[in-house]
mmCIF file of C-alpha atoms in Angstrom:
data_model
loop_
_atom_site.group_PDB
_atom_site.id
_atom_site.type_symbol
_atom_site.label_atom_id
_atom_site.label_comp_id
_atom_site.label_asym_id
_atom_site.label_seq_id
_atom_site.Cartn_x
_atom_site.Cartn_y
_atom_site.Cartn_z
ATOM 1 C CA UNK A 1 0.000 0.000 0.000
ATOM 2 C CA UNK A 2 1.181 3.589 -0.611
ATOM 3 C CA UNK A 3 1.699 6.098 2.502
ATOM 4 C CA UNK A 4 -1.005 8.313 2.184
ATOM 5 C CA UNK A 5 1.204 11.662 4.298
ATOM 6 C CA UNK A 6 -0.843 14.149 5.589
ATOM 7 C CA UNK A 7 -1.775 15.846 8.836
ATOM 8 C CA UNK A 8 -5.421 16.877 8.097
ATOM 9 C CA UNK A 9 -7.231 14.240 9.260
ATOM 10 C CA UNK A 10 -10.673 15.877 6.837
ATOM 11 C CA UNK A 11 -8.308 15.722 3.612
ATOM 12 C CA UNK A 12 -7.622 12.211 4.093
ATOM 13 C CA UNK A 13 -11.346 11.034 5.327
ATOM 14 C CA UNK A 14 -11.789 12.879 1.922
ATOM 15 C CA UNK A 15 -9.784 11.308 0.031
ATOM 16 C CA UNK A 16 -10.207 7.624 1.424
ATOM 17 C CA UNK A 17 -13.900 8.380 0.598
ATOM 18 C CA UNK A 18 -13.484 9.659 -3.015
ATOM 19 C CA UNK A 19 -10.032 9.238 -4.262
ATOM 20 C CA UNK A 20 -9.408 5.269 -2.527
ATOM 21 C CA UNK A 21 -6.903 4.592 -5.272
ATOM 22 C CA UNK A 22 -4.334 6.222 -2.612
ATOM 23 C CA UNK A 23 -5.542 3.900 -0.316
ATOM 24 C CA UNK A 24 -5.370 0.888 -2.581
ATOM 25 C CA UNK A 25 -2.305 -1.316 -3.438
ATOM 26 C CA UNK A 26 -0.520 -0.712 -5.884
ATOM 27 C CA UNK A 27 1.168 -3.700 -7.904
ATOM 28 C CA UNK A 28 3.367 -2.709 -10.373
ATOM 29 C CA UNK A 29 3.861 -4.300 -13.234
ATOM 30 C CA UNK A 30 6.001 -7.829 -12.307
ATOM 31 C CA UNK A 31 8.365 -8.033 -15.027
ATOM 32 C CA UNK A 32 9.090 -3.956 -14.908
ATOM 33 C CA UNK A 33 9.165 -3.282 -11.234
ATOM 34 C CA UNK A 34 12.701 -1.562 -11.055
ATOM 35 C CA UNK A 35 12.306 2.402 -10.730
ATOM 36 C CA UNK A 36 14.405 2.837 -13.722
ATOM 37 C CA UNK A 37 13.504 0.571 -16.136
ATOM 38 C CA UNK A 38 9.165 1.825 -15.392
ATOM 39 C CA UNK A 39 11.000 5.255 -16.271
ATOM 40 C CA UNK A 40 12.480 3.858 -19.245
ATOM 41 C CA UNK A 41 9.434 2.016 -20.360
ATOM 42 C CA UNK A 42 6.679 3.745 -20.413
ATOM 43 C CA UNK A 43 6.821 6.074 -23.440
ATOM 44 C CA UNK A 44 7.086 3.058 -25.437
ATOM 45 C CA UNK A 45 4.628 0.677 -23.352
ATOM 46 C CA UNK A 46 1.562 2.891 -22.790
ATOM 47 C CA UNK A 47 -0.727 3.566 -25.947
ATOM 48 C CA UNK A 48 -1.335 7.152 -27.009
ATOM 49 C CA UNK A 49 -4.630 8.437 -27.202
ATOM 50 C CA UNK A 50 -5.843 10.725 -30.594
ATOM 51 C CA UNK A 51 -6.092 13.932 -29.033
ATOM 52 C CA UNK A 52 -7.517 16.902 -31.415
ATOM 53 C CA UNK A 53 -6.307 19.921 -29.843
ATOM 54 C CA UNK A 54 -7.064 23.846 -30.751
ATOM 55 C CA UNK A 55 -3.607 25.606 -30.371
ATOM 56 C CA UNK A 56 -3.646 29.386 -28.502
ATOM 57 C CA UNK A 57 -1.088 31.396 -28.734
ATOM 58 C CA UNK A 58 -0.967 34.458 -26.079
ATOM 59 C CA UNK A 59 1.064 37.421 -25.870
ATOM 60 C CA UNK A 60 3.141 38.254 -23.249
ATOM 61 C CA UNK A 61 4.166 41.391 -21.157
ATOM 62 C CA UNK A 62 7.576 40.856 -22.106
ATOM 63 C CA UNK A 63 6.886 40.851 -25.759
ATOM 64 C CA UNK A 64 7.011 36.885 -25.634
ATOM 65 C CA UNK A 65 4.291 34.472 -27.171
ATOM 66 C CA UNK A 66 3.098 30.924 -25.280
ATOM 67 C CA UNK A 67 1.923 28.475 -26.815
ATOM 68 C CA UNK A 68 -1.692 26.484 -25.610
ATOM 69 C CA UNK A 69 -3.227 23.882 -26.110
ATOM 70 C CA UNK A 70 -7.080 23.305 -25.754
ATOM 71 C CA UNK A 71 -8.719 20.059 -25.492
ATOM 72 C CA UNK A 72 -12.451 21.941 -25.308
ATOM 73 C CA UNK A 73 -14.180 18.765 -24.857
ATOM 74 C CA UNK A 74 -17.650 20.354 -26.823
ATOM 75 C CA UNK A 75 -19.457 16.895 -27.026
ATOM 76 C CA UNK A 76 -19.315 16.883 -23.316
ATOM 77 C CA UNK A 77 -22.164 15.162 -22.061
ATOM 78 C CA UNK A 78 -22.035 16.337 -18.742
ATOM 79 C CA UNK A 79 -20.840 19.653 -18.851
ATOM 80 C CA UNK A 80 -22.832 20.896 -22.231
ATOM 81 C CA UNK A 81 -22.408 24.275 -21.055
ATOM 82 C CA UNK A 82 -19.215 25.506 -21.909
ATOM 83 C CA UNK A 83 -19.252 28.521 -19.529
ATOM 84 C CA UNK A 84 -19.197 26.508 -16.082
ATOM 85 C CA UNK A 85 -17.750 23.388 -17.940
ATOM 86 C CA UNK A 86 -15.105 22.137 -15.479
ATOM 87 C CA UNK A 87 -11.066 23.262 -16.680
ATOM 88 C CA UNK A 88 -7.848 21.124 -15.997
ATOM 89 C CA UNK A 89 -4.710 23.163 -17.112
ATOM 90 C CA UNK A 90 -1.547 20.529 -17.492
ATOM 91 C CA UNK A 91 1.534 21.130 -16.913
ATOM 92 C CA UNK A 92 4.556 19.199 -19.247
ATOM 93 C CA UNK A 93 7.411 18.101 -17.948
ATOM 94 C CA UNK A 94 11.394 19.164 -18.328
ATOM 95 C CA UNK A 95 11.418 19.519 -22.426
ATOM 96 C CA UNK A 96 7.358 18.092 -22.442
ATOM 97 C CA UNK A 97 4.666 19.168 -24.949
ATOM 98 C CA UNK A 98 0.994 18.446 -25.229
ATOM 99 C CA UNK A 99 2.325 15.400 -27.046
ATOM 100 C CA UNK A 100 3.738 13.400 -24.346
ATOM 101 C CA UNK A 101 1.435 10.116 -23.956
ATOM 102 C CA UNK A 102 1.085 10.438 -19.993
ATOM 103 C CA UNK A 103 -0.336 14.566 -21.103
ATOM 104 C CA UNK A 104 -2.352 12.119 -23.338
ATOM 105 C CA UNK A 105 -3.609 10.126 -21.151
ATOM 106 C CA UNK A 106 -5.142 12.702 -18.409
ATOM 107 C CA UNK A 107 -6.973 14.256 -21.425
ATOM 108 C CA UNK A 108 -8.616 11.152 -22.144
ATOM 109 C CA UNK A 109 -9.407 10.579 -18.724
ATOM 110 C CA UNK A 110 -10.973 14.370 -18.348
ATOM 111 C CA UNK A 111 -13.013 13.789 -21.534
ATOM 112 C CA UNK A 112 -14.684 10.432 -20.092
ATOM 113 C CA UNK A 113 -15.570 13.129 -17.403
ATOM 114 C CA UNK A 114 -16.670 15.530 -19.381
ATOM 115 C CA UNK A 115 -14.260 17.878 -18.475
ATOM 116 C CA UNK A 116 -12.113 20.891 -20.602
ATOM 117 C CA UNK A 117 -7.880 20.481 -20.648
ATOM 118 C CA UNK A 118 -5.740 22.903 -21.732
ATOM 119 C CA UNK A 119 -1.761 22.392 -21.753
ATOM 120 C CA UNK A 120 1.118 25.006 -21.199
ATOM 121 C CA UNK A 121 3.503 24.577 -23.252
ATOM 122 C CA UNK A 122 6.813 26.077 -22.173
ATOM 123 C CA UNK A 123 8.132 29.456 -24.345
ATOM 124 C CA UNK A 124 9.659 27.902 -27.253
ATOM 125 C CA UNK A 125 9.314 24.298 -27.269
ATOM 126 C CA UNK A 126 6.155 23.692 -28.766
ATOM 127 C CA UNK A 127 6.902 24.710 -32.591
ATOM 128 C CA UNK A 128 6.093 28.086 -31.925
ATOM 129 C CA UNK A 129 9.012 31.073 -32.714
ATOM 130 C CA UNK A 130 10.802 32.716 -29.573
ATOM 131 C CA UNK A 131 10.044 36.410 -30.113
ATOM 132 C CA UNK A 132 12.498 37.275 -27.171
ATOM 133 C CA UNK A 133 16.039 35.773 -25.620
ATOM 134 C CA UNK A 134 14.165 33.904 -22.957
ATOM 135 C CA UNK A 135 12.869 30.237 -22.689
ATOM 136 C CA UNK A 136 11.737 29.122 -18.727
ATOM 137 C CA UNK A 137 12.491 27.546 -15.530
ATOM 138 C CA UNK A 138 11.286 25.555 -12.752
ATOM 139 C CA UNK A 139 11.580 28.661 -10.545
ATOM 140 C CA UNK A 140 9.911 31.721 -12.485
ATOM 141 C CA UNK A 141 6.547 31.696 -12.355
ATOM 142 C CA UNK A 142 5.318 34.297 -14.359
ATOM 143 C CA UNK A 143 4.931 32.754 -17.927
ATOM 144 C CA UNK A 144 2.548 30.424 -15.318
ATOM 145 C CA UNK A 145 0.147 33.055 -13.506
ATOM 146 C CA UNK A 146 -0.319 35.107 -17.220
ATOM 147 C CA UNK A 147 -1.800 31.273 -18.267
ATOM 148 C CA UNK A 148 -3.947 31.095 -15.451
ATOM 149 C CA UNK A 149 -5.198 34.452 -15.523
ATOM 150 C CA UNK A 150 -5.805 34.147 -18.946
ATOM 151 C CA UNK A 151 -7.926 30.684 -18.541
ATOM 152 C CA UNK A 152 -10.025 32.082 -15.693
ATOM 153 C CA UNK A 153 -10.691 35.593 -17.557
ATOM 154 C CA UNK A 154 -12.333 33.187 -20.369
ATOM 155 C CA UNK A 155 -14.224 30.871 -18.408
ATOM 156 C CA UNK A 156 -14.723 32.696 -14.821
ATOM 157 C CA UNK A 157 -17.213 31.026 -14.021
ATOM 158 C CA UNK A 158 -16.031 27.406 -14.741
ATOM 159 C CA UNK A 159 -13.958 25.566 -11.552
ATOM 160 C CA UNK A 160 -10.912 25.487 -12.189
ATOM 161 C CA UNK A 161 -8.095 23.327 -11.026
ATOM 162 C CA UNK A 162 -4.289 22.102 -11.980
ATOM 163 C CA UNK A 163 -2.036 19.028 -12.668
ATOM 164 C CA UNK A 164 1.627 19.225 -12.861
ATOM 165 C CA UNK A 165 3.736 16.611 -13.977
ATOM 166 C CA UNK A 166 7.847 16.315 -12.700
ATOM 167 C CA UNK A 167 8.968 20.060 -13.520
ATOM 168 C CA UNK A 168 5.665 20.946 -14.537
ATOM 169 C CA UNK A 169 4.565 20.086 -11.051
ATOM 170 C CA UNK A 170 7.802 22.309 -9.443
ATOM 171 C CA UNK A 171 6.402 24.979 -11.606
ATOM 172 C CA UNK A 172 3.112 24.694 -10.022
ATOM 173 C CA UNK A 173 3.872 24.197 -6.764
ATOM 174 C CA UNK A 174 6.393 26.898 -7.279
ATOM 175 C CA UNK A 175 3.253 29.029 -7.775
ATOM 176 C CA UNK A 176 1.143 27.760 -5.214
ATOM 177 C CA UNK A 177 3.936 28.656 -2.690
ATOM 178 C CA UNK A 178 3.955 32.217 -4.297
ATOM 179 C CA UNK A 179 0.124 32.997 -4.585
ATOM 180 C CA UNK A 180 -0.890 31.290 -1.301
ATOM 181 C CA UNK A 181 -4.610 31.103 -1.308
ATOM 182 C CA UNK A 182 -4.777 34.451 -3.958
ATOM 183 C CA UNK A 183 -5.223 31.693 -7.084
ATOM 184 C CA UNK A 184 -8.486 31.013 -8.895
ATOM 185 C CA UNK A 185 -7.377 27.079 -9.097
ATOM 186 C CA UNK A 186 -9.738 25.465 -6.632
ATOM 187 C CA UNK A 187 -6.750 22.301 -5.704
ATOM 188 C CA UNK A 188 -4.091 20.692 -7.721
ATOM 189 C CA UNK A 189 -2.145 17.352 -8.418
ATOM 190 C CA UNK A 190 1.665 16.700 -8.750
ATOM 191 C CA UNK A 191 3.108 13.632 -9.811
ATOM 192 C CA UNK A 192 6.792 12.812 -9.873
ATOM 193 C CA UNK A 193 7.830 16.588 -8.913
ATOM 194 C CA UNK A 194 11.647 17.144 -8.059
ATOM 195 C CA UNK A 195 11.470 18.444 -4.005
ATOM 196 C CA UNK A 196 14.953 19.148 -3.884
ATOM 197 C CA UNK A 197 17.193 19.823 -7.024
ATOM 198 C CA UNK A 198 20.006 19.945 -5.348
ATOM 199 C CA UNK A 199 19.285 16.049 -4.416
ATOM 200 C CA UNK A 200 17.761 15.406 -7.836
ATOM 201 C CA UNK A 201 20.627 16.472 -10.171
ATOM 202 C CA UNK A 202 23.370 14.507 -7.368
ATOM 203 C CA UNK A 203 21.335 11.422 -7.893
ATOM 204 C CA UNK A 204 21.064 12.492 -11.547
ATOM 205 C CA UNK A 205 25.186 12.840 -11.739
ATOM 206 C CA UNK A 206 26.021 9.127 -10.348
ATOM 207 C CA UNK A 207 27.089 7.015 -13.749
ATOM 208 C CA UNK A 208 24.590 5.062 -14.496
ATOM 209 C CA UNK A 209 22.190 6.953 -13.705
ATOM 210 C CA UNK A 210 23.809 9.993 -16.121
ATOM 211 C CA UNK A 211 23.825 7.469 -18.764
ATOM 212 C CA UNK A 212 20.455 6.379 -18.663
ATOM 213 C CA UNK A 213 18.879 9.963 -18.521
ATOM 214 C CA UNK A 214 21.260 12.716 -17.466
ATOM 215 C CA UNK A 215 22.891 12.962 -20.628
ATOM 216 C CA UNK A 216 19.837 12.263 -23.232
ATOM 217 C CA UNK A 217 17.592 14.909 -21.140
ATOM 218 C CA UNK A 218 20.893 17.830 -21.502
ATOM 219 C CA UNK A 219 20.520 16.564 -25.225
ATOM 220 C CA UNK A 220 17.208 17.281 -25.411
ATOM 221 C CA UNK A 221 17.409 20.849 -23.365
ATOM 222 C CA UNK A 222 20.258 21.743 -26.169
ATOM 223 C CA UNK A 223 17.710 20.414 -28.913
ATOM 224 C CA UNK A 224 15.109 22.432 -27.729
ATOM 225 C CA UNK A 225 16.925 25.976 -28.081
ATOM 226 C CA UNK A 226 19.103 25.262 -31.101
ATOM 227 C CA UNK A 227 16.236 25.888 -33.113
ATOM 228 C CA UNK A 228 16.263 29.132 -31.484
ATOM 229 C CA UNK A 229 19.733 29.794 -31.796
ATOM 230 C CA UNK A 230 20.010 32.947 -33.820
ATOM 231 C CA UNK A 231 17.593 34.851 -31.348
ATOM 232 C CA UNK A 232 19.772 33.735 -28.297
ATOM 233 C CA UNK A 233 23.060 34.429 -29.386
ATOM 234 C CA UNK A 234 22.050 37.446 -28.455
ATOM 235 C CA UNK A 235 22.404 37.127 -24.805
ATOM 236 C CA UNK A 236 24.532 33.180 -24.626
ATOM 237 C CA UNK A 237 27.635 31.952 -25.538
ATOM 238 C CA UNK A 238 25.709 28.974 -27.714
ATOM 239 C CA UNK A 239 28.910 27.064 -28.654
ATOM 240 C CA UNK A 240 29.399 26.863 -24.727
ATOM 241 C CA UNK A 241 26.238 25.797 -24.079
ATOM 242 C CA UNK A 242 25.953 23.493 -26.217
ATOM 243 C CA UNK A 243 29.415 22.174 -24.423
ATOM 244 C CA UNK A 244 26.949 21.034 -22.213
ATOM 245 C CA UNK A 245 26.941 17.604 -20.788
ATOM 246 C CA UNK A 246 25.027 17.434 -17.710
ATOM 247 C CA UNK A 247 21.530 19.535 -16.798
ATOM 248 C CA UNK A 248 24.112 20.384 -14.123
ATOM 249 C CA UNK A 249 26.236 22.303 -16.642
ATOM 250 C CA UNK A 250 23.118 23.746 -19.104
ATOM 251 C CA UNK A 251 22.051 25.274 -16.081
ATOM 252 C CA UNK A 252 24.831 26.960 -14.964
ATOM 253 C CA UNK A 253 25.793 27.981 -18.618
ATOM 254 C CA UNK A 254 21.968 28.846 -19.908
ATOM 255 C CA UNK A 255 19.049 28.785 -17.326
ATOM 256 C CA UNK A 256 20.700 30.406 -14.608
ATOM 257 C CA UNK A 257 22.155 32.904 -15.888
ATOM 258 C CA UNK A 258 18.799 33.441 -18.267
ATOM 259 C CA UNK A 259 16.713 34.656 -15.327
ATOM 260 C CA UNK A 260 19.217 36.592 -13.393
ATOM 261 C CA UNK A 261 20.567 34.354 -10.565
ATOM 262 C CA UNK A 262 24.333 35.064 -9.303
ATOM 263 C CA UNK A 263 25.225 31.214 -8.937
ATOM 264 C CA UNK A 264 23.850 27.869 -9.916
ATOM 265 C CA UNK A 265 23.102 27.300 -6.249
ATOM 266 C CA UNK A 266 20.683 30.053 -5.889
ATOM 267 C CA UNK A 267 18.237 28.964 -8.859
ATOM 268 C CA UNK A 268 18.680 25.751 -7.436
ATOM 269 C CA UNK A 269 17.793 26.937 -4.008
ATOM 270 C CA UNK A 270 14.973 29.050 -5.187
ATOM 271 C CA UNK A 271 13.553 26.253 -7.958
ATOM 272 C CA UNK A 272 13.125 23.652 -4.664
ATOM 273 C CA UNK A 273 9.515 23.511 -4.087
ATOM 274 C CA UNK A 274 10.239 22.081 -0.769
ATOM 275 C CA UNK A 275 11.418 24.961 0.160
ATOM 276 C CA UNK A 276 7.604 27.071 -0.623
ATOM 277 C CA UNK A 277 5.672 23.893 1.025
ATOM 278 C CA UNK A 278 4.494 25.615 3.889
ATOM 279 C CA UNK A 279 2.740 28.774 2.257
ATOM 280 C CA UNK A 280 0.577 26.244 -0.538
ATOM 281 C CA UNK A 281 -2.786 27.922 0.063
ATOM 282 C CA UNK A 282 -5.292 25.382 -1.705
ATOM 283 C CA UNK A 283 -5.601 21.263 -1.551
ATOM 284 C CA UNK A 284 -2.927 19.816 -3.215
ATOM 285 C CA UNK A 285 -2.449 15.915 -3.995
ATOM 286 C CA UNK A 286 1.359 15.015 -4.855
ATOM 287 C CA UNK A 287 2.140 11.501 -5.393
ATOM 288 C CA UNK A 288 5.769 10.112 -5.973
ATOM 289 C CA UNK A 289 7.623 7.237 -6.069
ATOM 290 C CA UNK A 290 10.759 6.700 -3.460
ATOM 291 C CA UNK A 291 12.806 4.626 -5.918
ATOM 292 C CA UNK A 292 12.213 8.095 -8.526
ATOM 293 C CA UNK A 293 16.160 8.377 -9.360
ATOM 294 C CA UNK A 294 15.038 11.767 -10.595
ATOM 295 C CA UNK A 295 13.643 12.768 -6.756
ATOM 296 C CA UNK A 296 15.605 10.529 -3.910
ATOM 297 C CA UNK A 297 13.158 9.624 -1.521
ATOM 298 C CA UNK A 298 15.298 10.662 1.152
ATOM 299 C CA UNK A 299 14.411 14.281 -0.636
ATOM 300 C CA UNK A 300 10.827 14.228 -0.689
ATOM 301 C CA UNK A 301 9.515 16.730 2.364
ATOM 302 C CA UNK A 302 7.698 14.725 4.732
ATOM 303 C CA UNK A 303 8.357 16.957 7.820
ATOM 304 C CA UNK A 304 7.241 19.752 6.051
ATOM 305 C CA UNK A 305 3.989 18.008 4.346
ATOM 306 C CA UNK A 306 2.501 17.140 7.554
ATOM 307 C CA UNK A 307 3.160 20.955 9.268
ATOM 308 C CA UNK A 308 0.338 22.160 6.239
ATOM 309 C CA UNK A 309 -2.690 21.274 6.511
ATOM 310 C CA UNK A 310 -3.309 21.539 2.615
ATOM 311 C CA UNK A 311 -1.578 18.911 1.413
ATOM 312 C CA UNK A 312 -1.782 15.001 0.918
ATOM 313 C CA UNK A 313 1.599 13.067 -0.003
ATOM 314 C CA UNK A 314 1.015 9.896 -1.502
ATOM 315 C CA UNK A 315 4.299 8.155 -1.672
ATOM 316 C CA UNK A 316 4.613 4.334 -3.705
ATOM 317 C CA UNK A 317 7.879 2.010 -2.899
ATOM 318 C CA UNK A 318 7.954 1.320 -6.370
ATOM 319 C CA UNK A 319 6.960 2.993 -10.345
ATOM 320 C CA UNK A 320 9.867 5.141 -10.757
ATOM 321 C CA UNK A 321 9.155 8.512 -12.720
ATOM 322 C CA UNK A 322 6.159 9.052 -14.021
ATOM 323 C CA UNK A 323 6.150 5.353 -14.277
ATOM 324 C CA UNK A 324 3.456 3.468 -11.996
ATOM 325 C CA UNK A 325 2.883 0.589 -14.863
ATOM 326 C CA UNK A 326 0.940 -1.798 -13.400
ATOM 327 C CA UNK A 327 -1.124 -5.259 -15.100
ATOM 328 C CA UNK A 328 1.127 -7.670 -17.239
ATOM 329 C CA UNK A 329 0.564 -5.320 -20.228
ATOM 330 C CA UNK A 330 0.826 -2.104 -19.158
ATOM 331 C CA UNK A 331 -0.733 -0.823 -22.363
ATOM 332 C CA UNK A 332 -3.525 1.766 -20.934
ATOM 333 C CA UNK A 333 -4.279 3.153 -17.604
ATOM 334 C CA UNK A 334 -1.237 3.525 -15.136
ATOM 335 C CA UNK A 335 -1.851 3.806 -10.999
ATOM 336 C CA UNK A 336 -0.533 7.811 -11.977
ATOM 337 C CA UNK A 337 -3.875 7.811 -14.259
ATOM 338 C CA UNK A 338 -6.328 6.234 -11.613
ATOM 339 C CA UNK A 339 -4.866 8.513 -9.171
ATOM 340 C CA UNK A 340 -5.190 11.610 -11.471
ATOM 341 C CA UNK A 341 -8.706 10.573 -12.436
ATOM 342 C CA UNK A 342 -10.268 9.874 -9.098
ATOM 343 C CA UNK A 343 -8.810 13.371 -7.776
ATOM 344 C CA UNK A 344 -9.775 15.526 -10.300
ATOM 345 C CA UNK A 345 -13.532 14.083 -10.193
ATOM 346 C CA UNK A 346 -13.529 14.251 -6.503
ATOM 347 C CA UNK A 347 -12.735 17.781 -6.492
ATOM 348 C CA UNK A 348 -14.620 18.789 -8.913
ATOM 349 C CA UNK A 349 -18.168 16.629 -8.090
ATOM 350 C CA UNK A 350 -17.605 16.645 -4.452
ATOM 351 C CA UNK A 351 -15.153 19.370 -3.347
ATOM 352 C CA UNK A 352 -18.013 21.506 -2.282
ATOM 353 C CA UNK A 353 -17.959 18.744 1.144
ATOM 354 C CA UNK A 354 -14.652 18.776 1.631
ATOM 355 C CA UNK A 355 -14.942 23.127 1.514
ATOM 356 C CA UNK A 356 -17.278 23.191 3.634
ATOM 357 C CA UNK A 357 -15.825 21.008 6.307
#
């Protein structure tokens, strides 16, 4: 069974009552039950759902342009009324798109629901052109509140909540430490979020571990801005950062000094949402793995969980990141989906009793 962490003994009657997957045992899949190998796995295990999506792109106060994607879910049985039809805005991971078949997956979920998605995609990885020398971070949250004010001036009237998945979860919970209760989002749901980075890019750095991901995920940060390379030479050394060959090393040659921070360690130090636990203002669900080589268990903020009253840690002894296969053919719904599903129906159909409590 999964430790279900939290000191509010209401949230967790709550969720035992509506959300019992967290409750539940979770068997993951017998042949793929190493952390690393579910990692490895399940982009090319799990199916990936047709999605048609209607792409946004909004204008920043910067001059900047990001790029969303809206799942509007008009056939929606339940909800036929798009005005108070209920919104889930997802959050990507590291180098993520609306693409990514665990994104996928939560939108077919919402749509058995009945419910709206839309996906932020980061500045500049989603097709779209970079109209200024920036991209984003796990700490800066403003690319983040301009999407949710944006969402919520369309649809005020519609509840509104958020899933992020590993750095899009930092992101949001990033945010949620910022904004306190001052956010429109009624909860929120992490999955395989980074607590510490200092702790994730140490585990990260150990050799097999840098040969399994560390090394293909720098690739892919290096992919992601070449395309953009003429418009950041402005401000970069490119042939340096593209020297790059740890997210260790991008970060000190690119995204740190990008958004203004002296050293390495301080974006690290400021991009830790463990760090912001204590001021989350709204119900938030965050479920990870201990054997997640991408956040140690030893990392993962257990002290600091139960001191707020807000949130729920649900924490699995196996599934790895944004893993969680489970069945002998892992093809469809992982524990991560069940979990996802349950919460975001149980917040939205019966969050008014938990509010009220």
């Amino acid at each position: 069974k999964p430790q279900l962490v939290a000191s509010n003994d209401r949230f967790c009657r709550f969720l035992e009552e509506y959300c019992p997957v967290v409750t539940e045992t979770y068997y993951p899949t017998i042949w793929c039950w190493e952390g690393r190998m579910q990692t490895l796995l399940r982009p090319f295990i799990t199916s990936r759902p047709q999605v048609q999506y209607r792409n946004e792109l909004i204008k920043t106060a910067d001059g900047g342009q990001i790029s969303l994607d809206w799942f509007d879910n008009n056939d929606s049985l339940y909800y036929p009324d798009a005005s108070t039809r209920p919104t889930v805005l997802l959050l990507p991971g590291l180098t993520g798109t609306s693409k990514e078949s665990y994104i996928l997956h939560m939108i077919h979920q919402s749509e058995t629901l009945g419910y709206r998605c839309v996906v932020f995609n980061n500045r500049g990885i989603a097709g779209e052109d970079l109209l200024t020398p920036r991209t984003y971070c796990a700490a800066n949250t403003e690319d983040l509140e301009a999407v949710i004010h944006h969402i919520h001036s369309l649809h005020p009237s519609a509840p509104f909540m958020a899933a992020g998945v590993s750095m899009g979860g930092m992101l949001l919970l990033n945010y949620l430490g910022k904004t306190g209760r001052d956010t429109p989002l009624m909860a929120a749901a992490i999955f395989s979020a980074g607590w510490n980075v200092f702790e994730s890019v140490e585990s990260l750095e150990k050799p097999l571990n840098w040969l399994l991901f560390n090394y293909y995920l720098t690739t892919c940060l290096q992919s992601s801005i070449s395309r953009h390379r003429q418009m950041l030479e402005k401000l970069f050394d490119m042939n340096l950062v593209m020297k790059a060959r740890t997210i260790r090393e991008f970060d000190k040659q690119f995204t740190s000094v990008m958004f203004g921070y002296r050293t390495i360690d301080d974006y690290y130090e400021d991009a830790s949402p463990c760090r912001k636990l204590k001021s989350v203002g709204i119900p938030v669900l965050c479920l990870n793995s201990v054997d997640d080589v991408f956040s140690p268990g030893h990392a993962i903020p257990v002290e600091t969980a139960k001191q707020n009253a807000n949130v729920a840690l649900v924490l699995t002894s196996c599934g790895g990141h944004i893993g969680f296969l489970e069945g002998i053919w892992p093809r469809k719904c992982t524990y991560m989906d069940r979990v996802f599903k349950q919460f975001v129906q149980a917040i939205f159909e019966h969050g008014n009793k938990f509010f009220s409590m």
